[in-house]
mmCIF file of C-alpha atoms in Angstrom:
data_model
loop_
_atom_site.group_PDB
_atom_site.id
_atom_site.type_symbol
_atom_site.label_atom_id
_atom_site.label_comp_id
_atom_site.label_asym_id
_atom_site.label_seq_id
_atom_site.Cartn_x
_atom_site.Cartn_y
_atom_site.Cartn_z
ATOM 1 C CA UNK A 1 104.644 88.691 120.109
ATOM 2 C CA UNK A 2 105.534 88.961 123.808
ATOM 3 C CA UNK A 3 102.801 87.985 126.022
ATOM 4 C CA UNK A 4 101.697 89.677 129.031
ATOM 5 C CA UNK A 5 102.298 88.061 132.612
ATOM 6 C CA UNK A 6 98.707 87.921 133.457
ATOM 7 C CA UNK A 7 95.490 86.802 131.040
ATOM 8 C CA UNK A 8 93.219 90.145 129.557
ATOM 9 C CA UNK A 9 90.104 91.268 129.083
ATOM 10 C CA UNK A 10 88.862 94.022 127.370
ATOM 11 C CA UNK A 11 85.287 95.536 128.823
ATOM 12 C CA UNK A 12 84.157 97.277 125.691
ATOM 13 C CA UNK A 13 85.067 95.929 122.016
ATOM 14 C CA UNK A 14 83.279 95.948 118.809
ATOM 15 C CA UNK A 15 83.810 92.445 118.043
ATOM 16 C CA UNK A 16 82.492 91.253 114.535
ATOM 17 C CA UNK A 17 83.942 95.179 113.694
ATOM 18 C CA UNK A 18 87.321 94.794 114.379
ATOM 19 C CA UNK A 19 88.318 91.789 112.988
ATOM 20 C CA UNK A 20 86.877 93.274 109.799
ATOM 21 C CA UNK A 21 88.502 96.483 110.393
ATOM 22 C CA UNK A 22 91.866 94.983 110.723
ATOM 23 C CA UNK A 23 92.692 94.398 107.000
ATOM 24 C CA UNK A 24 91.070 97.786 105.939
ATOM 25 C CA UNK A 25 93.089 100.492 104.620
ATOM 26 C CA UNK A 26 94.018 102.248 107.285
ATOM 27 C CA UNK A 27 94.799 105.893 107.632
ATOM 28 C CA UNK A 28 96.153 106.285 111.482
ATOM 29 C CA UNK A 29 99.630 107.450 110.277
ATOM 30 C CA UNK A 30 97.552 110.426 107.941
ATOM 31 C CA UNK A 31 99.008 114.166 108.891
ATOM 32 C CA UNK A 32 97.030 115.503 106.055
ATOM 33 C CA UNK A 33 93.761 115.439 103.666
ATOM 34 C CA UNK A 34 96.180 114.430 100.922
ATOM 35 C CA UNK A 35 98.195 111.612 103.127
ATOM 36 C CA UNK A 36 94.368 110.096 103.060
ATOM 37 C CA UNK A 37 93.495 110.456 99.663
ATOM 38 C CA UNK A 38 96.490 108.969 98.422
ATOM 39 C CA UNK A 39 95.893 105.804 100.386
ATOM 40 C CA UNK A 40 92.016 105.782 99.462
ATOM 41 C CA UNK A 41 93.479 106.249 95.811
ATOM 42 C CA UNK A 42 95.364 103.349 96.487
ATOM 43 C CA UNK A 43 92.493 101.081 97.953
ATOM 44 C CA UNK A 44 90.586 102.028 94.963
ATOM 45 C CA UNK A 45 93.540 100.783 92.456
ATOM 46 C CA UNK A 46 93.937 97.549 94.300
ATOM 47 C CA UNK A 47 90.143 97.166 94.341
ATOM 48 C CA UNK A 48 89.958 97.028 98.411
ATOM 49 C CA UNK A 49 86.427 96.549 99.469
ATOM 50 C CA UNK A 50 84.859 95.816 102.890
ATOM 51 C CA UNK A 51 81.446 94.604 101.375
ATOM 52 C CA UNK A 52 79.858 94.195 97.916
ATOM 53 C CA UNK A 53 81.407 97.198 96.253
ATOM 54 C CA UNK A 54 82.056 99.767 99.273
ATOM 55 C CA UNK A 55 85.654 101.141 99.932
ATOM 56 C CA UNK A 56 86.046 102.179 103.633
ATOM 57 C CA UNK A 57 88.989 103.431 104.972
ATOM 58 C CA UNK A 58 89.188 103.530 109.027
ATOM 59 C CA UNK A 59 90.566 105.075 111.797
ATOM 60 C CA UNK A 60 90.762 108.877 110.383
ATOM 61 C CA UNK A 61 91.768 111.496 112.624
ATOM 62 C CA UNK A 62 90.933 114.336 111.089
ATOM 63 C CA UNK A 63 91.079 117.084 113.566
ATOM 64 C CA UNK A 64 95.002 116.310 113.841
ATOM 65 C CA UNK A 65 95.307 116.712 110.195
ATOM 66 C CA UNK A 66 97.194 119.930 108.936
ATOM 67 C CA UNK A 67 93.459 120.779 107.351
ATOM 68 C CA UNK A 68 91.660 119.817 110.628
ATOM 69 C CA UNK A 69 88.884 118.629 107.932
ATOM 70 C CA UNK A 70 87.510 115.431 106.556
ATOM 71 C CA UNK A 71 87.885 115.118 102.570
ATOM 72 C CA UNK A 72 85.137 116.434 100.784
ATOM 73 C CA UNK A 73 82.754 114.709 98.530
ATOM 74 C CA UNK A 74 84.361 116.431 95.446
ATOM 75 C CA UNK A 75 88.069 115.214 96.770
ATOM 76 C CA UNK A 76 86.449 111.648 96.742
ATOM 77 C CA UNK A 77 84.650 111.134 93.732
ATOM 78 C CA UNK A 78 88.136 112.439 92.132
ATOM 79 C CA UNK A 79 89.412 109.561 93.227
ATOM 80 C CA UNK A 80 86.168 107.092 92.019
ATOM 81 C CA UNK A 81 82.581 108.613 91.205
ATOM 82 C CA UNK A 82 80.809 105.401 90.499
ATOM 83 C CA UNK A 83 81.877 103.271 93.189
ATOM 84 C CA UNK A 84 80.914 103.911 97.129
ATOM 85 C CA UNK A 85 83.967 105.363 98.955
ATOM 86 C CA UNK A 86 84.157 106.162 102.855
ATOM 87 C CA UNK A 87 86.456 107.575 104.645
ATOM 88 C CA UNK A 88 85.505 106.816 108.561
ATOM 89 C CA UNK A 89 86.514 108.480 112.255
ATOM 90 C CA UNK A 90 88.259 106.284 114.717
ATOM 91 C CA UNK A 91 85.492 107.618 116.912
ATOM 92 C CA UNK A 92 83.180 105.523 115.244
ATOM 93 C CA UNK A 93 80.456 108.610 115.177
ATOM 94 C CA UNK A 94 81.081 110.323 111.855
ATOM 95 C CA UNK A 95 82.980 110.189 107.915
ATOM 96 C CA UNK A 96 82.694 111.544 104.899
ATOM 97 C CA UNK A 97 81.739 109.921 101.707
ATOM 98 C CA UNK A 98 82.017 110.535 98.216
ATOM 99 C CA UNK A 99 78.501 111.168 95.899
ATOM 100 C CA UNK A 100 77.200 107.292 95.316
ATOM 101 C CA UNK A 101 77.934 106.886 98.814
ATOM 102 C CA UNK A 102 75.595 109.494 100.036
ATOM 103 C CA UNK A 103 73.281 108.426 97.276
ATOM 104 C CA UNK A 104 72.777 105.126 97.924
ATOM 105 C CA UNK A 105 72.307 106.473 102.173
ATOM 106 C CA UNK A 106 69.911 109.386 100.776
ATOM 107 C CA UNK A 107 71.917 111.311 102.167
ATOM 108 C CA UNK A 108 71.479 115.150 100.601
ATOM 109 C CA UNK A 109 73.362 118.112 101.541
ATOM 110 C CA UNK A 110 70.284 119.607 103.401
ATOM 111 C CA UNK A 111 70.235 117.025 106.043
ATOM 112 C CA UNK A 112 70.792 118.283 109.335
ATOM 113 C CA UNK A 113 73.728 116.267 110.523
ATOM 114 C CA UNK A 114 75.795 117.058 107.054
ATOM 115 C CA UNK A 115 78.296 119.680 106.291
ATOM 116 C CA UNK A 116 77.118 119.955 102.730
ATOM 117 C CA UNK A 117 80.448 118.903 101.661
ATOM 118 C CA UNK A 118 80.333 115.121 101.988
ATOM 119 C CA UNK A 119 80.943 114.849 106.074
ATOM 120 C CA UNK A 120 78.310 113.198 108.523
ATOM 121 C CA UNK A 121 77.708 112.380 111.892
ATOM 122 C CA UNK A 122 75.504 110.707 114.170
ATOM 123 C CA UNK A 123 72.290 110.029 112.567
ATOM 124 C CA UNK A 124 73.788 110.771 108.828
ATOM 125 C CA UNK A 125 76.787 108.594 109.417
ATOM 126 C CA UNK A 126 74.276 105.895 110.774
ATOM 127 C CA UNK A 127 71.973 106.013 107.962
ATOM 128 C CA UNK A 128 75.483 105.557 105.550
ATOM 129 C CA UNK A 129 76.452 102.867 107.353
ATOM 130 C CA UNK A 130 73.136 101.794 107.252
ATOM 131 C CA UNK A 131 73.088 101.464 102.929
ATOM 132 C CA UNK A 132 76.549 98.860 103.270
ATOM 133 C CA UNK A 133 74.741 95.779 102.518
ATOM 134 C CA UNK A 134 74.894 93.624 105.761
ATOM 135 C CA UNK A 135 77.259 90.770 106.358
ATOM 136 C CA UNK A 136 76.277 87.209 105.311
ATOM 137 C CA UNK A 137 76.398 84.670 108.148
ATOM 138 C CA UNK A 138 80.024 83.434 106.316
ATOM 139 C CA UNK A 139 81.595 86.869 106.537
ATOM 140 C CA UNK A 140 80.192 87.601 109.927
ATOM 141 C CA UNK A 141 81.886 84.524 111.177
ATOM 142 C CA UNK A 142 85.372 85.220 109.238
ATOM 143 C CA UNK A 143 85.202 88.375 111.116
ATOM 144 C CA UNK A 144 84.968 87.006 114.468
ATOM 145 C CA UNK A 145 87.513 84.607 113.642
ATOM 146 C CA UNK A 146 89.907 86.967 112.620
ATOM 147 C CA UNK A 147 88.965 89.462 115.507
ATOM 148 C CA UNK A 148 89.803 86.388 118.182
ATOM 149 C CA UNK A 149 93.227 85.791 116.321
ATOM 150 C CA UNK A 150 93.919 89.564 116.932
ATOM 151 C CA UNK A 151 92.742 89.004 120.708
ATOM 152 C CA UNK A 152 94.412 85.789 121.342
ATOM 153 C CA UNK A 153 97.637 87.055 119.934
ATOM 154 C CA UNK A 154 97.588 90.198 122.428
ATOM 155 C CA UNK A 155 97.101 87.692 125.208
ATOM 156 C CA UNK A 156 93.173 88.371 125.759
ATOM 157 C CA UNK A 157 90.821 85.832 127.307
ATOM 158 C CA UNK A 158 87.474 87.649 127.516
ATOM 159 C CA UNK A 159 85.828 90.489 126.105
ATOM 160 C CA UNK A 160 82.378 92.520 126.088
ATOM 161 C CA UNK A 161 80.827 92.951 122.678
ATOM 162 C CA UNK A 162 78.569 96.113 122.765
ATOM 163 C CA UNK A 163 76.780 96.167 119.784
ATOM 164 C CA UNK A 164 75.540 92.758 119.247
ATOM 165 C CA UNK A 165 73.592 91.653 116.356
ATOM 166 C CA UNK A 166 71.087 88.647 116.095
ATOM 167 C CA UNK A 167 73.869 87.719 113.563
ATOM 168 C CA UNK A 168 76.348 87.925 116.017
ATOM 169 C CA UNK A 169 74.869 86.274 119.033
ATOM 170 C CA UNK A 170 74.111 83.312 116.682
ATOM 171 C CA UNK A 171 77.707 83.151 115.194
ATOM 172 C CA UNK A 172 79.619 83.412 117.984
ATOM 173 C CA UNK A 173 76.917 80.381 119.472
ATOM 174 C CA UNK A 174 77.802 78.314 116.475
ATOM 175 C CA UNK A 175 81.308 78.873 117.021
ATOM 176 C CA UNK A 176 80.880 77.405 120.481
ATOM 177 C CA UNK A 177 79.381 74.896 119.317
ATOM 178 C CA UNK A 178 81.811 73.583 117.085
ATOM 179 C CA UNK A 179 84.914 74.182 119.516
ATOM 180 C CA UNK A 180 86.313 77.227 117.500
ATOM 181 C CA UNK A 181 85.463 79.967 120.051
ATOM 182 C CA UNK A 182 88.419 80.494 122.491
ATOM 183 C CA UNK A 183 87.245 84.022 123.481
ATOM 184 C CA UNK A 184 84.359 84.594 126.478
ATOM 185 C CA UNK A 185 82.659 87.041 125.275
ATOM 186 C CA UNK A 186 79.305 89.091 127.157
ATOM 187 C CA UNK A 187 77.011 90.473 124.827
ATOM 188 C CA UNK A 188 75.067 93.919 125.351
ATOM 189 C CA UNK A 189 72.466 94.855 122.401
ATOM 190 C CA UNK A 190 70.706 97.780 121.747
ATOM 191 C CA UNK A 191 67.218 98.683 121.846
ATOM 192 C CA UNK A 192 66.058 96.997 118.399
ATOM 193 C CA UNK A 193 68.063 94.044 119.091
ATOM 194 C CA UNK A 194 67.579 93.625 122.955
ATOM 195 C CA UNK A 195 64.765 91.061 122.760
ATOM 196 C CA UNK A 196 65.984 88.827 119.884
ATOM 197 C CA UNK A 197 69.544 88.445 121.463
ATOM 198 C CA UNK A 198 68.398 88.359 124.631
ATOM 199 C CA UNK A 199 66.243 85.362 123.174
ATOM 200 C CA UNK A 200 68.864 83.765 121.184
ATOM 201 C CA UNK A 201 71.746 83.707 123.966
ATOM 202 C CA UNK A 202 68.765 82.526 126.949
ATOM 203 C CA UNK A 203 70.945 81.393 130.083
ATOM 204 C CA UNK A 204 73.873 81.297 127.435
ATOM 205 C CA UNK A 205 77.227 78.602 127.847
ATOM 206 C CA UNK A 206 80.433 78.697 129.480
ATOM 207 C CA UNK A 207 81.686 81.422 126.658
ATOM 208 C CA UNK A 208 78.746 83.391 125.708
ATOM 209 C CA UNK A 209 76.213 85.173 128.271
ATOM 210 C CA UNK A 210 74.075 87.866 127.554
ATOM 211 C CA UNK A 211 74.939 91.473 129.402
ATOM 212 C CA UNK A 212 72.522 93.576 128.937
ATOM 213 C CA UNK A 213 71.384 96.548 127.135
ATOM 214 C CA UNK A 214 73.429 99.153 124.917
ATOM 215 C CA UNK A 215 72.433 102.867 124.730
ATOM 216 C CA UNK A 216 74.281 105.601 123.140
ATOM 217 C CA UNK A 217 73.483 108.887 125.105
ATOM 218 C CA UNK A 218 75.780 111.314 123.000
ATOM 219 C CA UNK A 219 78.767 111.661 120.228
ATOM 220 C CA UNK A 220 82.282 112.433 120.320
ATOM 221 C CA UNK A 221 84.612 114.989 121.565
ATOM 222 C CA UNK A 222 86.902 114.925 118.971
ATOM 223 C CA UNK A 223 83.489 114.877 116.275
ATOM 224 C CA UNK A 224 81.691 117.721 118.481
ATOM 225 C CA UNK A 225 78.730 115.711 119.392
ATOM 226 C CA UNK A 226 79.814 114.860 122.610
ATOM 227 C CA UNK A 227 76.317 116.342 125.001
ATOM 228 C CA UNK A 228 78.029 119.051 126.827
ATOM 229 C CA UNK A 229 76.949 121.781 129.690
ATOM 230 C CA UNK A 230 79.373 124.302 128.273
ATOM 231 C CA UNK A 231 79.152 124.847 124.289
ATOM 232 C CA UNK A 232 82.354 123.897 122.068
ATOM 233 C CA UNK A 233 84.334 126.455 121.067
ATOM 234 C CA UNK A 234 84.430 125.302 117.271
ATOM 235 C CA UNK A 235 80.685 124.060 117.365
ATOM 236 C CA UNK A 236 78.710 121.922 114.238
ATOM 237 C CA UNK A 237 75.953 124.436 112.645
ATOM 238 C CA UNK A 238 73.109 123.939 115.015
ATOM 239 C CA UNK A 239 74.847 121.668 117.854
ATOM 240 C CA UNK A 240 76.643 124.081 120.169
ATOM 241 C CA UNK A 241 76.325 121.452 123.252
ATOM 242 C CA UNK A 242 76.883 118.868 120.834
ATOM 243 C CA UNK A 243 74.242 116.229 119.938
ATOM 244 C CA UNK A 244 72.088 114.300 122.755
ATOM 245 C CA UNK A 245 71.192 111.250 121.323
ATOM 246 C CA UNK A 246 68.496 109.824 123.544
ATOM 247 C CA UNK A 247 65.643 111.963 125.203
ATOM 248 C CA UNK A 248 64.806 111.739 128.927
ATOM 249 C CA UNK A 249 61.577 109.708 128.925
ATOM 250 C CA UNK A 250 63.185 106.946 126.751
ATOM 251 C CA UNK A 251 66.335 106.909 129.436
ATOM 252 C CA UNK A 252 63.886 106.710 131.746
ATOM 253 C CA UNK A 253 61.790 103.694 130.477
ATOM 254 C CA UNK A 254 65.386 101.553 129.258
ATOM 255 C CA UNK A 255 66.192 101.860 132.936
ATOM 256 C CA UNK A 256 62.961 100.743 134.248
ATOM 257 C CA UNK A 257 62.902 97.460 131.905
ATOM 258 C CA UNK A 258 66.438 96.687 132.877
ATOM 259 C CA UNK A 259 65.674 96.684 136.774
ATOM 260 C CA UNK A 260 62.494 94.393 136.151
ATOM 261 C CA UNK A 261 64.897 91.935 133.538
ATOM 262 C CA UNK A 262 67.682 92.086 136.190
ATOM 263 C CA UNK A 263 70.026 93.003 133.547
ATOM 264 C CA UNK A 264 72.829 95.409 133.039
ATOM 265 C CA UNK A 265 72.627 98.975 131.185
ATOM 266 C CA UNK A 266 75.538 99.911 129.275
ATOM 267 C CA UNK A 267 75.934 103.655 128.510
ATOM 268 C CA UNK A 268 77.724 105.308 126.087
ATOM 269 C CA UNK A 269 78.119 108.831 127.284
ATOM 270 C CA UNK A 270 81.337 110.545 126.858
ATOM 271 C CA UNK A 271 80.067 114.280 127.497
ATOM 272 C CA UNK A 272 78.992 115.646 131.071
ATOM 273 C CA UNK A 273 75.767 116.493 130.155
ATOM 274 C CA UNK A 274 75.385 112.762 128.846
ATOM 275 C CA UNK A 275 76.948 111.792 132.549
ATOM 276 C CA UNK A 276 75.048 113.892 134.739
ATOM 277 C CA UNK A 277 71.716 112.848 132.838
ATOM 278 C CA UNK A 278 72.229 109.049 133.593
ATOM 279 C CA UNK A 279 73.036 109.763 137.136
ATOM 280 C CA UNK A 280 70.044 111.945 137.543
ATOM 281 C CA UNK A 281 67.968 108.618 135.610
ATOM 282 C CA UNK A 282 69.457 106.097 137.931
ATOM 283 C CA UNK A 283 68.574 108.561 140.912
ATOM 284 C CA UNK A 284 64.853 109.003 140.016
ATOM 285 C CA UNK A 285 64.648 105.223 139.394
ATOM 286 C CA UNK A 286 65.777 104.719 142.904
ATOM 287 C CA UNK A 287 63.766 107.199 144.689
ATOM 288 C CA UNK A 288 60.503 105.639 142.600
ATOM 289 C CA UNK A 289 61.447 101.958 143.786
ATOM 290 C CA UNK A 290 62.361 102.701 147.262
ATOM 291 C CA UNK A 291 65.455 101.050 146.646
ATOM 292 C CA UNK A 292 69.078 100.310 144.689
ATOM 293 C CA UNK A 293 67.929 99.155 140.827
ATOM 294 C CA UNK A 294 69.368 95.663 140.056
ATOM 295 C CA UNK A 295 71.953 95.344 137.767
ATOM 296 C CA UNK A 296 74.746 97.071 137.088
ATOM 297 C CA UNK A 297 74.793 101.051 135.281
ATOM 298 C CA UNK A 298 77.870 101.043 132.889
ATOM 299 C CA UNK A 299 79.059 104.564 132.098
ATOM 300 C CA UNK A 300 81.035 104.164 128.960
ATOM 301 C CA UNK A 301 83.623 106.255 128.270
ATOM 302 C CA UNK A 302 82.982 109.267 130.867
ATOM 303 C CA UNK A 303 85.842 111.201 129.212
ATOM 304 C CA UNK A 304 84.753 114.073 130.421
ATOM 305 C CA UNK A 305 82.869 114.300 134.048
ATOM 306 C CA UNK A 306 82.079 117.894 135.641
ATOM 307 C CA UNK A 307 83.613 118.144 138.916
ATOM 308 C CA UNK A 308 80.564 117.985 140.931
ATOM 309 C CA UNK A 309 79.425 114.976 139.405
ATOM 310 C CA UNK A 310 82.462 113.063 140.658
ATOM 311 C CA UNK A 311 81.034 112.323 143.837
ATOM 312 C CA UNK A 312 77.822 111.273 142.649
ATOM 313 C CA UNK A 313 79.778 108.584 140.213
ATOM 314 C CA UNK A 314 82.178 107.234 143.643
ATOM 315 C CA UNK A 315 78.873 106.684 145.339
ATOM 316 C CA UNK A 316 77.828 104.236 142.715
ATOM 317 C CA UNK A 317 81.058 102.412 142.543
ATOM 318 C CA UNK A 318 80.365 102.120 146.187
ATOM 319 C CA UNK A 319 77.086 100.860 145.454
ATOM 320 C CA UNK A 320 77.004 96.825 145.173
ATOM 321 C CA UNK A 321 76.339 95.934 141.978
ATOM 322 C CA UNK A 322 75.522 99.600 141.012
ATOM 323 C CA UNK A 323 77.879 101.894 139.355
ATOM 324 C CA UNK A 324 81.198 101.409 137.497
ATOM 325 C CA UNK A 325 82.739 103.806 134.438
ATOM 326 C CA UNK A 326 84.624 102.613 131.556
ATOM 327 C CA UNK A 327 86.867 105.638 131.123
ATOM 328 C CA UNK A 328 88.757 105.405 128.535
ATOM 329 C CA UNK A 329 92.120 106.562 128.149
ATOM 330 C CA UNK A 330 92.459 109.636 124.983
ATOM 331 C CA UNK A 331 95.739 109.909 123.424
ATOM 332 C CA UNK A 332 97.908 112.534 123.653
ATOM 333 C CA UNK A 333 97.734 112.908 119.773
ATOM 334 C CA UNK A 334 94.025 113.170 120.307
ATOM 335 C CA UNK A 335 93.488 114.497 123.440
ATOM 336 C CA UNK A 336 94.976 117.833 123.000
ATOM 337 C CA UNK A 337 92.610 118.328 120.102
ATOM 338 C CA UNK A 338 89.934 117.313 122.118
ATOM 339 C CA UNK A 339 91.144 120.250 125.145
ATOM 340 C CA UNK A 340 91.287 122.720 122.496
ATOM 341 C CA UNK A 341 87.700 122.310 121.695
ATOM 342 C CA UNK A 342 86.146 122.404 125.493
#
C-alpha cells in the first residue's frame, strides 16, 4: 500500500470498534435486502461471530437498497431463529435483528423506537447492543491491535477515540506500557464513563491523554433521527424532526462541568436543530461567566447547518480555543439519499 507524503490523523474514530469491525461480514457492496441476506446466510454457515454467539453484519446501507428497508425480523430468523443475528447501519445509530436478538435486548414490537418488524434506532439499537456480552480485556486488546495495523497501514499517526471505555483507556495504557502502542490516541468518554477514564488516563503519557467529554445530541440523516427544524419528508412514526437525544438542562450542566475541569466537549450533532442548540448552550454559558468557556466545543459531524447559523459557528473557530466542526464528508451514494429526505 502506497503511503501518503505527509503523516495522518484522524479526529474522530471508534477505535476498539473498528478493528473489530474489520473482519465482520460486511455488506457495503449490498444493492438489495436479498444481496444482505445472502451474505448473513453465509456468516451463519461459516459460523461468523463477533462475540459469544452474536452474528453482526456491518456497514448496511439500507436506504440505497432497491427496498429502501432493513430486513425484517421474519427475513432473519429464516436464515437462523435460535442464534442472535444483526444486521447494523454504517451510521452506527440503528439495525435490525432477528427474534433472539430482540429477546435477549427486551426489545418488543411496542417499543417506541421499533418498527414492529425487527428495525431499531437510537435507544432500541442501544439497548441491543447493549445484550452483546462485553469484550474481555484479551479481545479488547486484539481489537486495538488490529485497528492500529489498519491505521498504520493507511499511513496514520494519531487518532481521537470518542467513545472510550474504562476497558479501553486501560488497554490502550497497557499497550504503552509494554511498547506495542504506535498510535497517539486522545480519549473523549461519555457521561457514565467520564470520571473513571478521566481517572484512569490522569495527566496520561506521550501516546495517551485524556480529551474530554462525549455527548450525542441527535441521530442520523440517513436513519431519520437526525434533530431537525424542518420535519423529514419520509419521517419515523412519532419523530417528524427526528430524535433529540439530550434535553437542554443536561446540555447545559455537561458544559458547565467541562469549563470548571478545563476539558474539551465533543458533540455529536449532525442535524441543525442539534447545531443551533449547542451554540445557543455555549452562548448562555458565556453570558453566565462573563467570559469565553475553557476548552474547546467540538461539533461533530455538522452535516447539516442552517444558513444563519453559519456565522455563529465562524465566530467560534475564531474564538481561541473555542469552536471547531468535524464535518464530515457524505458520499455521493449516501448523500443523495440523505437530500431526498430534507
Amino acid at each position: 500500500m502506497t503511503q501518503p507524503p505527509f503523516p495522518l490523523r484522524d479526529a474522530h474514530l471508534h477505535l476498539p470498534e473498528h478493528g473489530e469491525q474489520l473482519p465482520s461480514p460486511d455488506l457495503t457492496r449490498c444493492a438489495s435486502v436479498d444481496d444482505c441476506l445472502t451474505i448473513a446466510s453465509r456468516a451463519i454457515e461459516d459460523n461468523t461471530t463477533m462475540r459469544a454467539d452474536w452474528t453482526v453484519c456491518e456497514f448496511a446501507r439500507p436506504s440505497s437498497w432497491s427496498e429502501e428497508r432493513f430486513p425484517t425480523r421474519a427475513e432473519l430468523d429464516a436464515i437462523t431463529p435460535d442464534r442472535p443475528l444483526v444486521v447494523r447501519s454504517f451510521d452506527h445509530h440503528s439495525a435490525s435483528a432477528n427474534g433472539v436478538a430482540l429477546e435477549r435486548a427486551g426489545i418488543d414490537p411496542g417499543h417506541p423506537e421499533t418498527d414492529g418488524e425487527g428495525a431499531v434506532w437510537e435507544s432500541a439499537y442501544a439497548e441491543l447492543l447493549g445484550a452483546i456480552p462485553e469484550r474481555t480485556d484479551d479481545e479488547e486488546r486484539a481489537c486495538l491491535i488490529e485497528a492500529q495495523r489498519d491505521l498504520r497501514a493507511h499511513g496514520f499517526v494519531e487518532v481521537y477515540d470518542m467513545h472510550t471505555t474504562p476497558r479501553c483507556a486501560r488497554t490502550l495504557l497497557a499497550m504503552d506500557r509494554d511498547g506495542a502502542l504506535e498510535l497517539a490516541v486522545r480519549l473523549y468518554a461519555t457521561p457514565d464513563a467520564f470520571d473513571e477514564v478521566r481517572d484512569i488516563v490522569g495527566d496520561g503519557t506521550d501516546r495517551v491523554s485524556f480529551g474530554g467529554l462525549k455527548l450525542f445530541t441527535d441521530g442520523t440523516l440517513s436513519g431519520r433521527t437526525a434533530s431537525m427544524l424542518d420535519p423529514f419528508v419520509d419521517h419515523l412514526p412519532g419523530h417528524p424532526h427526528g430524535c433529540p437525544l439530550i434535553d437542554d438542562a443536561t446540555l447545559a450542566r455537561h458544559f458547565a462541568t467541562c469549563d470548571e475541569l478545563g476539558v474539551d466537549i465533543a458533540c455529536h450533532a449532525i442535524g441543525d436543530r442539534a447545531v443551533r442548540r449547542l451554540l445557543d448552550a455555549d452562548e448562555h454559558l458565556a453570558t453566565a461567566l462573563g467570559r469565553t468557556p475553557r476548552g474547546t466545543l467540538r461539533l461533530e459531524h455538522a452535516q447539516f447547518v442552517h444558513e444563519l447559523d453559519i456565522a455563529r459557528l465562524a465566530e467560534r473557530a475564531g474564538e481561541t480555543r473555542r469552536g471547531g466542526s468535524g464535518k464530515q464528508p457524505t458520499p455521493r451514494k449516501t448523500g443523495n439519499e440523505a437530500v431526498r429526505r430534507i
